[in-house]
Short mmCIF file of C-alpha atoms and ligand atoms in Angstrom, two decimals:
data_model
loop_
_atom_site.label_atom_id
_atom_site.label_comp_id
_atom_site.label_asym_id
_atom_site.label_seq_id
_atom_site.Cartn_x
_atom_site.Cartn_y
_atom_site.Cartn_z
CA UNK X 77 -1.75 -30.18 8.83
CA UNK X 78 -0.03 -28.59 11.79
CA UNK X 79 -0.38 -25.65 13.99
CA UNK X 80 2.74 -24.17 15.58
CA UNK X 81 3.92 -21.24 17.56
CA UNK X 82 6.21 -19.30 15.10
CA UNK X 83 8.25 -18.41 18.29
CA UNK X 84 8.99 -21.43 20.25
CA UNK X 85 7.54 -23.84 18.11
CA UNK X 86 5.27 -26.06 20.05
CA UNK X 87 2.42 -27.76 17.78
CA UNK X 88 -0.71 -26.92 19.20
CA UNK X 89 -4.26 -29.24 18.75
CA UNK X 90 -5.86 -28.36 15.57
CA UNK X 91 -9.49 -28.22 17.55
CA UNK X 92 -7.66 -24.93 19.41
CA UNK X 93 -9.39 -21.89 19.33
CA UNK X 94 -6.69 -19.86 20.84
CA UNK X 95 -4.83 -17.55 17.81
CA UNK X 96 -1.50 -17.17 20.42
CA UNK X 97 0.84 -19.49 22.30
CA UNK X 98 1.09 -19.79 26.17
CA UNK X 99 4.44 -17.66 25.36
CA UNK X 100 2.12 -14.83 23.26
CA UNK X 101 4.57 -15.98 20.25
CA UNK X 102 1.66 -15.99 16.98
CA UNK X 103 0.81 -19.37 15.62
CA UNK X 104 0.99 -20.83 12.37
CA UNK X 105 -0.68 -23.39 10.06
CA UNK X 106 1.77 -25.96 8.11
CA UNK X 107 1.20 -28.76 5.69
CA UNK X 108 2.86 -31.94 4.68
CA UNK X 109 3.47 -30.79 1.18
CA UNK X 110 4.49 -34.04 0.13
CA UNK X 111 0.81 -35.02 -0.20
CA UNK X 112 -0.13 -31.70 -2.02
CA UNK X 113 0.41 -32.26 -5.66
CA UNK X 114 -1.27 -29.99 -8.16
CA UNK X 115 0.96 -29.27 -11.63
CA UNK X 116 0.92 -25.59 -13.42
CA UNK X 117 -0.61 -26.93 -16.29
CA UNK X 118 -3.78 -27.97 -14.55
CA UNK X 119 -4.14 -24.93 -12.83
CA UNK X 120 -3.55 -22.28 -15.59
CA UNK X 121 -6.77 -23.88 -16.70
CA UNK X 122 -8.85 -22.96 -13.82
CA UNK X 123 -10.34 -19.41 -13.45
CA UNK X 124 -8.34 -18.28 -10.01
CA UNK X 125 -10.62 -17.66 -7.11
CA UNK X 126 -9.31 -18.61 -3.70
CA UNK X 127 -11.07 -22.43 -3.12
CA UNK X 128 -9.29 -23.27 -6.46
CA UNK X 129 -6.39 -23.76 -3.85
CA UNK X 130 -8.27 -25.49 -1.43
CA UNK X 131 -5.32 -28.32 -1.44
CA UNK X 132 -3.42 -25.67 0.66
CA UNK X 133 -6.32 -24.35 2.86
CA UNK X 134 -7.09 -25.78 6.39
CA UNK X 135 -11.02 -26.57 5.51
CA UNK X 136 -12.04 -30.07 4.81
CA UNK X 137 -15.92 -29.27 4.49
CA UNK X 138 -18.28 -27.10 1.96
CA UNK X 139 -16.75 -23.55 2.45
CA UNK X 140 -18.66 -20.34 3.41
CA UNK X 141 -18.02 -18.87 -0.08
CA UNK X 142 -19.22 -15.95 -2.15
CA UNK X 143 -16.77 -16.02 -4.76
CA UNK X 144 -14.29 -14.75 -3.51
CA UNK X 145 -10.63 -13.72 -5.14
CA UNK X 146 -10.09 -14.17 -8.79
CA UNK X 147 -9.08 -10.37 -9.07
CA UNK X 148 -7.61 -9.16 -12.02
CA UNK X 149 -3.94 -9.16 -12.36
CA UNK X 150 -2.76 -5.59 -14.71
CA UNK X 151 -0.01 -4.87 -16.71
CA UNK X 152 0.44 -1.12 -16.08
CA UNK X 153 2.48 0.18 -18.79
CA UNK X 154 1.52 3.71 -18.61
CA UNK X 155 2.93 3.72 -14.88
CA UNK X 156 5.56 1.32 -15.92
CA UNK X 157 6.90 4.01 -18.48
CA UNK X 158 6.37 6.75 -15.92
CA UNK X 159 8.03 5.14 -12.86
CA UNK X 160 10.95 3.78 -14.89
CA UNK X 161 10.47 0.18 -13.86
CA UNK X 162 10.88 -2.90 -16.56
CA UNK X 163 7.31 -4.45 -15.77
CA UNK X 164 4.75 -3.20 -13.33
CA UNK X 165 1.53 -5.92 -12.54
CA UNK X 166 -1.19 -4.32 -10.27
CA UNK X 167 -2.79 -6.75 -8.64
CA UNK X 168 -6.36 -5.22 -7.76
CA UNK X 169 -7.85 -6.71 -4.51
CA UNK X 170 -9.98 -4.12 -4.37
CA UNK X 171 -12.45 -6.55 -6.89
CA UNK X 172 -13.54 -9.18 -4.34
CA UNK X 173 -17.10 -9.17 -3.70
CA UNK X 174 -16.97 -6.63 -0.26
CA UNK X 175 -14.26 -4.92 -2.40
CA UNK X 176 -11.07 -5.58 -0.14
CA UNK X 177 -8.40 -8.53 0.16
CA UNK X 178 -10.00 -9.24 3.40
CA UNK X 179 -12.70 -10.90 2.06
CA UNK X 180 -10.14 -13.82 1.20
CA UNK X 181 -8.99 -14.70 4.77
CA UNK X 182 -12.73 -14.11 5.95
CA UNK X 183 -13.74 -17.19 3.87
CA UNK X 184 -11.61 -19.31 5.11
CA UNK X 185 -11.69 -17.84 9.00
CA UNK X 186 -15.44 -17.94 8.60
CA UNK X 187 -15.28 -21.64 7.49
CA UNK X 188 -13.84 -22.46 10.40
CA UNK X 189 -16.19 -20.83 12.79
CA UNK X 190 -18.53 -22.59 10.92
CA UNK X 191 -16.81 -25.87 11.64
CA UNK X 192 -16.16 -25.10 15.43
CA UNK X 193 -19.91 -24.19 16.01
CA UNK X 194 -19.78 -20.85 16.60
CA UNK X 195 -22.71 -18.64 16.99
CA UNK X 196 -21.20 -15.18 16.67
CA UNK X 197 -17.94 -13.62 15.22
CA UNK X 198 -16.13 -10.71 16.11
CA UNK X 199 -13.51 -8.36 14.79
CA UNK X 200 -11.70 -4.53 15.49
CA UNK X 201 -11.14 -3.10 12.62
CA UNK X 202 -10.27 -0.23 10.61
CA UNK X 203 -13.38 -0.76 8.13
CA UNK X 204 -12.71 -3.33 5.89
CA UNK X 205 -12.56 -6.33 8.19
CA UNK X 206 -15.73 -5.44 9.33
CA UNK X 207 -17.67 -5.13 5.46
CA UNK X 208 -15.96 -8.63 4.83
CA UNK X 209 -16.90 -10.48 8.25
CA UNK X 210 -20.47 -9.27 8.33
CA UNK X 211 -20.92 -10.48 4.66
CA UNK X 212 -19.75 -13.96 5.27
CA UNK X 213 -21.73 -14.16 9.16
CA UNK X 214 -24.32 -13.14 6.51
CA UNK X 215 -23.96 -15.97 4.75
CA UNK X 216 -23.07 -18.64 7.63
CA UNK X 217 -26.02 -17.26 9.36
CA UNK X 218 -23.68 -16.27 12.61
CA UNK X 219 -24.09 -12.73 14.43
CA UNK X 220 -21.42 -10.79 13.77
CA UNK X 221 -19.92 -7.99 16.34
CA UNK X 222 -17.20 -5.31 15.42
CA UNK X 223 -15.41 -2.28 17.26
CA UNK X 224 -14.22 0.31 14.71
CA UNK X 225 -12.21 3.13 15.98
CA UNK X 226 -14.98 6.15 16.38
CA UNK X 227 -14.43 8.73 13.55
CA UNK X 228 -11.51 7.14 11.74
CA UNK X 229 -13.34 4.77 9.62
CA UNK X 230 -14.35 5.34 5.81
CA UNK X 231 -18.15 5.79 5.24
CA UNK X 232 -18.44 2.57 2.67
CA UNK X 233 -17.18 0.15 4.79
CA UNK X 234 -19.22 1.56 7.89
CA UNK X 235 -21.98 1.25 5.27
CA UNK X 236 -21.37 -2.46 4.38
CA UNK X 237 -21.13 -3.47 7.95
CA UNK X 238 -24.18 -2.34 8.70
CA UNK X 239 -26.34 -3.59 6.05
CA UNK X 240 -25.24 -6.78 5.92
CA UNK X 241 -26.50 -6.90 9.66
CA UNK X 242 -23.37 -6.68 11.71
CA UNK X 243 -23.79 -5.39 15.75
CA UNK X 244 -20.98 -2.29 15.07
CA UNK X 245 -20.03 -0.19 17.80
CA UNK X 246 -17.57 3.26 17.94
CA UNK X 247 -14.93 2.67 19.80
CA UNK X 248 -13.59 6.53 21.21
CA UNK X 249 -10.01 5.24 21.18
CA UNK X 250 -7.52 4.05 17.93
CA UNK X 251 -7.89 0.68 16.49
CA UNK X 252 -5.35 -0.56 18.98
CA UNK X 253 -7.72 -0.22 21.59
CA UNK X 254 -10.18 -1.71 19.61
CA UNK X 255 -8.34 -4.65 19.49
CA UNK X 256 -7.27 -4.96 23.04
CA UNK X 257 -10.62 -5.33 24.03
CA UNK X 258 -12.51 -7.55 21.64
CA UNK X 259 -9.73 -9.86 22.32
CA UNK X 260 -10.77 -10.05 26.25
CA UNK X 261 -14.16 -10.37 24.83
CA UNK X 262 -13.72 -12.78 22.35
CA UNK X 263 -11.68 -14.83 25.19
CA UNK X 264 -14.75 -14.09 28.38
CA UNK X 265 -17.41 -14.40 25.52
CA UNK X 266 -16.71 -17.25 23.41
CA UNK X 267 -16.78 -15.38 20.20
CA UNK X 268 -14.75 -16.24 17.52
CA UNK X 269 -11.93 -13.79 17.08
CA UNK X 270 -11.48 -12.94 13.35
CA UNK X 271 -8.67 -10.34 12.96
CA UNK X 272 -5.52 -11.11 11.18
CA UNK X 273 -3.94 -12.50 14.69
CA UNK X 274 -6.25 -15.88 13.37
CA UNK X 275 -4.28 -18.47 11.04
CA UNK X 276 -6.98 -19.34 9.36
CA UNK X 277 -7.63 -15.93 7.77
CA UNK X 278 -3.57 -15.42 7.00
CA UNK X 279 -3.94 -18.86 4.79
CA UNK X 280 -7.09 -17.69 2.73
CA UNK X 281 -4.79 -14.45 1.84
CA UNK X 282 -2.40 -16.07 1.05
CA UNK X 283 -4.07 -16.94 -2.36
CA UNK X 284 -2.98 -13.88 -3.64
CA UNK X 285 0.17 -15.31 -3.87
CA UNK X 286 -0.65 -18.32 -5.75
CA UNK X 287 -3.10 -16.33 -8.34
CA UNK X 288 -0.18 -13.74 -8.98
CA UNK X 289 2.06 -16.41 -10.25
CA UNK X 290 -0.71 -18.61 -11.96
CA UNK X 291 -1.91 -15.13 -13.56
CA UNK X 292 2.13 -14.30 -14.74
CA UNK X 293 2.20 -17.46 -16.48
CA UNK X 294 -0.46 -16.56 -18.96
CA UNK X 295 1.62 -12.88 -19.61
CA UNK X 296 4.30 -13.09 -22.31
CA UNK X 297 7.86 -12.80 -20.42
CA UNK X 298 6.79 -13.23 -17.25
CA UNK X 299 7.01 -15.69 -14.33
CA UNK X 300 7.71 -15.22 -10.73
CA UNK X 301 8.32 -11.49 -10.52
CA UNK X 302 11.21 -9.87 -8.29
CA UNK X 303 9.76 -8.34 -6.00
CA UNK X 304 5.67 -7.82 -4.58
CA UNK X 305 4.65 -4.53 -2.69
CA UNK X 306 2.19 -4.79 -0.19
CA UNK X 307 0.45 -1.66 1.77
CA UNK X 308 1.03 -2.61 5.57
CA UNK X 309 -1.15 -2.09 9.11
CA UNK X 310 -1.55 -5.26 11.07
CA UNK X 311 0.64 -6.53 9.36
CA UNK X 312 -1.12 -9.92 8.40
CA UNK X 313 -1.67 -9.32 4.62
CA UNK X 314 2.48 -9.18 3.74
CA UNK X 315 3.01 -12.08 5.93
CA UNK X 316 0.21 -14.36 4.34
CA UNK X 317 1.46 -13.75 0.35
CA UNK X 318 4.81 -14.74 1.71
CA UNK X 319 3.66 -17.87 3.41
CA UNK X 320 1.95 -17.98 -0.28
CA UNK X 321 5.13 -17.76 -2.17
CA UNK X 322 7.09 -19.83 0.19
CA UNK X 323 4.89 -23.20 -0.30
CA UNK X 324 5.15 -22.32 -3.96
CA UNK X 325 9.00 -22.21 -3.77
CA UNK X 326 8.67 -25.89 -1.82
CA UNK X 327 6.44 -27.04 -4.24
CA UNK X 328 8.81 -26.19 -6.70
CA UNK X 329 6.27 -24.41 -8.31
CA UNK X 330 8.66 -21.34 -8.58
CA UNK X 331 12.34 -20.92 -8.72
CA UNK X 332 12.81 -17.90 -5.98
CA UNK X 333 10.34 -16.26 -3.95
CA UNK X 334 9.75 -12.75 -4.69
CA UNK X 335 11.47 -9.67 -2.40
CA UNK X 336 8.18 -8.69 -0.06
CA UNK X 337 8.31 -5.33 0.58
CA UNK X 338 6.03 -3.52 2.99
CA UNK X 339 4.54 -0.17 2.83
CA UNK X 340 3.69 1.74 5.75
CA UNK X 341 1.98 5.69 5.74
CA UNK X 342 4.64 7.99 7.88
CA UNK X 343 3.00 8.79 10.91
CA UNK X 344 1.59 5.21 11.62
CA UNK X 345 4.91 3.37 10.33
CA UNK X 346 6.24 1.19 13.58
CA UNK X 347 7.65 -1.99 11.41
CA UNK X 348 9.58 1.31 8.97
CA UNK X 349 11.28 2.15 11.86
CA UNK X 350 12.36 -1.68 13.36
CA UNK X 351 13.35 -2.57 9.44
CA UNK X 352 15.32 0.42 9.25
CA UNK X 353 17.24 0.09 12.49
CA UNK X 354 17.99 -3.60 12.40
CA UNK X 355 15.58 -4.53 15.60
CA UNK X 356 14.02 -7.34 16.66
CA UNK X 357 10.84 -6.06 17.80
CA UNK X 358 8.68 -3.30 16.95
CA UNK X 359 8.19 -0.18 19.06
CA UNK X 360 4.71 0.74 18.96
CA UNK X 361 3.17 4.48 17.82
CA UNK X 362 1.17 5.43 20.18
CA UNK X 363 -1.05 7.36 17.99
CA UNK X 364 -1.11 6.78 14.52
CA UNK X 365 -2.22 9.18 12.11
CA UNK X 366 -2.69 9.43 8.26
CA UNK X 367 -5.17 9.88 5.45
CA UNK X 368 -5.16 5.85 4.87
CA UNK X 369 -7.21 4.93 7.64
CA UNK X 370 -7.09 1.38 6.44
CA UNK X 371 -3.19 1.40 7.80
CA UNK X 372 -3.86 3.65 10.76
CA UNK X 373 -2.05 0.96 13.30
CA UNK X 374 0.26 1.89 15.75
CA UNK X 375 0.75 -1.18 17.20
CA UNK X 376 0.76 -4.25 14.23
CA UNK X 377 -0.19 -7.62 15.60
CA UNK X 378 1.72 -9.47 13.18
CA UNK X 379 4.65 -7.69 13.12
CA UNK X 380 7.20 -10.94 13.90
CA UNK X 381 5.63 -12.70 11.05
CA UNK X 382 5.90 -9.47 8.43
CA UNK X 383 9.36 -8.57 9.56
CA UNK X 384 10.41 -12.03 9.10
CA UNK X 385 8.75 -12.07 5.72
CA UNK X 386 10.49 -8.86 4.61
CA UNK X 387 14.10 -9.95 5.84
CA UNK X 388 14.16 -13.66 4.78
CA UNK X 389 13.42 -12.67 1.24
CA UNK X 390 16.12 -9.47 1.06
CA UNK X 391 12.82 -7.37 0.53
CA UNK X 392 12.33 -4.23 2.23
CA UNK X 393 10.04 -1.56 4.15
CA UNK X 394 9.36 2.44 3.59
CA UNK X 395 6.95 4.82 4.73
CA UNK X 396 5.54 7.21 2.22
CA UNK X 397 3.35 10.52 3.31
CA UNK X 398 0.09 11.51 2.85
CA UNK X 399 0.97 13.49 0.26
CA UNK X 400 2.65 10.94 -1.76
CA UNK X 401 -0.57 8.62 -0.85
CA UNK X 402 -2.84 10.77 -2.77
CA UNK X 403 -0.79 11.27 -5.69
CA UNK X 404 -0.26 7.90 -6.36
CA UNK X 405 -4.24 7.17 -6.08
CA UNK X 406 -4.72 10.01 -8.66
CA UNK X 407 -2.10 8.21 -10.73
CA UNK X 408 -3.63 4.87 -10.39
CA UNK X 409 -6.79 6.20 -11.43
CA UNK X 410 -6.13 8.62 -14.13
CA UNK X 411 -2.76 6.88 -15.61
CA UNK X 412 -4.24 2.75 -15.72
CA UNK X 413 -8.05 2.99 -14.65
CA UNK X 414 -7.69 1.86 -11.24
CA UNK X 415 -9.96 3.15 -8.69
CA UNK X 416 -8.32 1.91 -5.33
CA UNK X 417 -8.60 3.55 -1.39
CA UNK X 418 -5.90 5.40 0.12
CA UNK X 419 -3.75 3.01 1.87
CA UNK X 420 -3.76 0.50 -1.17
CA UNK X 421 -1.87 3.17 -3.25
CA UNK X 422 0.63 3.46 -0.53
CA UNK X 423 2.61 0.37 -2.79
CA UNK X 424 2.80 2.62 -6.02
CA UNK X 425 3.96 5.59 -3.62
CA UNK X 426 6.66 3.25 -2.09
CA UNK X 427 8.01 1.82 -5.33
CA UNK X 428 8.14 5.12 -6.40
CA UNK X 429 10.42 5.95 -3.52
CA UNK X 430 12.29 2.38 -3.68
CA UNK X 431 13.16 3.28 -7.22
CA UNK X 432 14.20 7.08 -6.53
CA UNK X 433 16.08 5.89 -3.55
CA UNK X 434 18.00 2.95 -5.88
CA UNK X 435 16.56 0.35 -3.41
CA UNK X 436 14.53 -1.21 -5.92
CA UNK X 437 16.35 -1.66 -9.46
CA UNK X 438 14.60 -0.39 -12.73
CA UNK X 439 15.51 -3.79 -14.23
CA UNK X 440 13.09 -5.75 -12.23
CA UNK X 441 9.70 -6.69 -12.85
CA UNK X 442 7.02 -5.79 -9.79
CA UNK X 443 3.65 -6.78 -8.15
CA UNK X 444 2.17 -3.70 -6.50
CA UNK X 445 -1.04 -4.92 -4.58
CA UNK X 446 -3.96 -2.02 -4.07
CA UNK X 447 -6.01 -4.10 -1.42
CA UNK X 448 -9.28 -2.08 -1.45
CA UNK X 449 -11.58 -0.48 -3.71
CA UNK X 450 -11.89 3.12 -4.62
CA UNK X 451 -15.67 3.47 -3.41
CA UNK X 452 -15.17 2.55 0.06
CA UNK X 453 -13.84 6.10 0.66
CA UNK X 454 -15.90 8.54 -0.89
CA UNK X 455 -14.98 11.43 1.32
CA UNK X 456 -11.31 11.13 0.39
CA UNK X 457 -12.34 11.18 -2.91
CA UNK X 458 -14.51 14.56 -2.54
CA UNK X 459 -11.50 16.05 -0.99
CA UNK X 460 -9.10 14.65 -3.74
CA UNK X 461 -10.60 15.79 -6.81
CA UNK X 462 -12.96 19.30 -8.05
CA UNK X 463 -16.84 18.37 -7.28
CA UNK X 464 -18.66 19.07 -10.76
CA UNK X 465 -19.57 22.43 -11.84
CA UNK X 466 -23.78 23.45 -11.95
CA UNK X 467 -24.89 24.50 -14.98
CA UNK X 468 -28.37 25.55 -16.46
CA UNK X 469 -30.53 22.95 -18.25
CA UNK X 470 -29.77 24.81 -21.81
CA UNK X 471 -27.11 25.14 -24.25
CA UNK X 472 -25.86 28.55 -23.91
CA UNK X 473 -24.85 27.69 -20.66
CA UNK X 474 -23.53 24.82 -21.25
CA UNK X 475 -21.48 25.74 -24.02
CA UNK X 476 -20.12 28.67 -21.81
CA UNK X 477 -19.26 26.84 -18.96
CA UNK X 478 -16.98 24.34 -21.78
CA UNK X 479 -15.37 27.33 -23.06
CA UNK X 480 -14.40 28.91 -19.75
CA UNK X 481 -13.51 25.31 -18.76
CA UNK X 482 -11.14 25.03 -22.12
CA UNK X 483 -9.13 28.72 -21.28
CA UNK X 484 -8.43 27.28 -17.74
C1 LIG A 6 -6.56 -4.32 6.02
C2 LIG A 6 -6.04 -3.41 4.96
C3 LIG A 6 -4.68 -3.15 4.80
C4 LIG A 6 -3.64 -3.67 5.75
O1 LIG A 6 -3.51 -5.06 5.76
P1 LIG A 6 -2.79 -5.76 6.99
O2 LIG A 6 -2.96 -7.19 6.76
O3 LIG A 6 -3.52 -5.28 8.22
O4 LIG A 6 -1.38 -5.29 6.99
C5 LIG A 6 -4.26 -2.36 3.75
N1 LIG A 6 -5.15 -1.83 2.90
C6 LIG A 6 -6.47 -2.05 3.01
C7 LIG A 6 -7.40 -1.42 2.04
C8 LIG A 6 -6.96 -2.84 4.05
O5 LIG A 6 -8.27 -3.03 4.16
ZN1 LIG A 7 5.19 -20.50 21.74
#
């Protein structure tokens, strides 16, 4: 195993704590996959969860689990029809056990904390960090501290953080600022940083990956699919499933390795804009706004790694609006029986766009990925859909509220 700066490639000690290079370029964990060898065959016989992969994960010792990953893997065909793609797969990370993909890097980042020593973990985050690293501090017995953006944050996830017993503090600035300083904490404090800037969670996500195409083999017609849709922020979540497919594709595992393509909400959509006009670097939104607070990021941490992702494999990036958020969530829900959070429906918005726009090919077979569940955000849901009507406790009234309920 190796740890390298993506940037300027210097391999840094494994026992590092450090999550950046002395040239700020992001690091990244490698393996020798010549001594990896695991065949299809065995694994299609395995139930996925994430340690089923542990071959390709950086822990040696018992992990901090709770059962993570394993999420179901849908055909959609109602959608599939509707959108005019050949074959649409929702993979629905919303099922892990704090109900968000996060919960897969947090096993693994966790893990390590565990094996450093550490006595208390930290995170900013937009809500759903925050449920998944208190559950496994939880679990590891470690305190857990988080910064969440004051008033931005969806009531579940506030919820889960602070039952499960994590210190969680309102930060009255963005998640960008939230970030900027629980890293100079983390760093003064000795606490274990555990937002997506960390390896170690980027190599539990990318499990998602390897479950997609273990879960394709055992649909009729299908294999690697074309191209996988991912709802972006920080950007970590695209870059991890590509790392994912990538050490599939060296494995020979799989042939090609799917197009990644990134979703971003409008006004909070700074890796969009660099896609779109060919740069090297992301200019930062200053203040990012939209109803997916999940992807409320102006300023993505791992934007070199997810524009890298999206160009090396001829993918590609769109923004979709608020509007088209919340339609696609209704759709997901009412078309397939998928109840998912704002920004995960962002990927059914996108490939909506990708197909209108002829980006994206109605001959090719897709991967959307919803990444969190529908209950974390009751509000939006209140202000999505018509709260229920009172009636009386008898039948006349009940039978008159149906009928006037039928003429409307
Ligand atoms: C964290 C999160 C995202 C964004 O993932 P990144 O790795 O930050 O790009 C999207 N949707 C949901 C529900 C999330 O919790
Ligand atoms: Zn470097």
């Amino acid at each position: 195993m190796n740890l390298e700066c993506i940037e300027c490639g210097k391999k840094h000690d494994l026992s590092t704590v450090a999550n950046t290079c002395s040239c700020d370029g992001l690091l990244e964990i490698s393996y020798d996959l010549s001594e990896v060898n695991f065949s299809l065959k065995d694994r299609t016989a395995i139930p996925p969860h994430v340690w089923k992969y542990r071959e390709l994960l950086p822990i040696s010792g018992v992990p901090v689990s709770l059962m993570e990953g394993g999420t179901p893997l849908y055909r959609c065909k109602r959608l599939e029809a509707e959108c005019g793609v050949k074959e649409l797969y929702v993979k629905h990370e919303g099922m892990n056990p704090t109900g968000s993909f996060k919960d897969r890097g947090m096993t693994v980042g966790v893990s390590r904390a565990a094996e450093l020593g550490i006595k208390t973990v930290a995170c900013a985050s937009t809500g759903n960090t925050s449920a998944s690293m208190a559950i496994y501090a939880a679990k590891a017995g470690m305190k857990a501290l988080v910064l969440l953006p004051s008033g931005y944050v969806a009531l579940g996830k506030v919820a889960q953080a602070l039952m499960h017993g994590a210190t969680v503090l309102a930060v009255k600035g963005n998640f960008d600022d939230a970030l900027l300083l629980i890293q100079r904490v983390c760093s003064e404090k000795g606490f274990y940083l555990l937002n997506s800037v960390n390896p170690y969670r980027l190599e539990g996500q990318k499990t998602i990956a390897f479950e997609t195409i273990d879960q394709l083999a055992t649909h009729k017609n299908a294999n690697v699919p074309d191209r996988v849709i991912v709802p972006v922020g920080n950007a970590g979540n695209i870059s991890a499933i590509y790392k994912g497919f990538k050490e599939f594709h060296e494995l020979d595992i799989i042939n090609k390795v799917p197009m990644m393509t990134g979703i971003q909400a409008s006004r909070s959509a700074p890796i969009v804009d660099a896609f779109r006009r060919g740069l090297a670097q992301i200019e930062p939104v200053a203040e990012p706004q939209t109803v997916a607070t999940a992807i409320r990021i102006g300023n993505p941490i791992n934007a070199p790694k997810a524009l890298r992702a999206i160009r090396q494999s001829n993918g590609a990036a769109e923004s979709v609006t608020d509007q088209e958020i919340l339609k696609a969530q209704k759709d997901l829900a009412r078309l397939e029986g998928i109840g998912v959070e704002p920004a995960s429906a962002t990927s059914l918005a996108g490939l909506r766009k990708l197909i209108a726009q002829g980006t994206i090919d109605r001959d090719e077979t897709v991967v959307c990925v919803t990444t969190g569940h529908l209950l974390k955000d009751p509000e939006a849901i209140m202000k999505a859909c018509r709260p229920p009507i009172e009636v009386d406790a008898n039948f006349d009234a009940l039978y008159s509220t149906l009928s006037e309920l039928e003429r409307s």
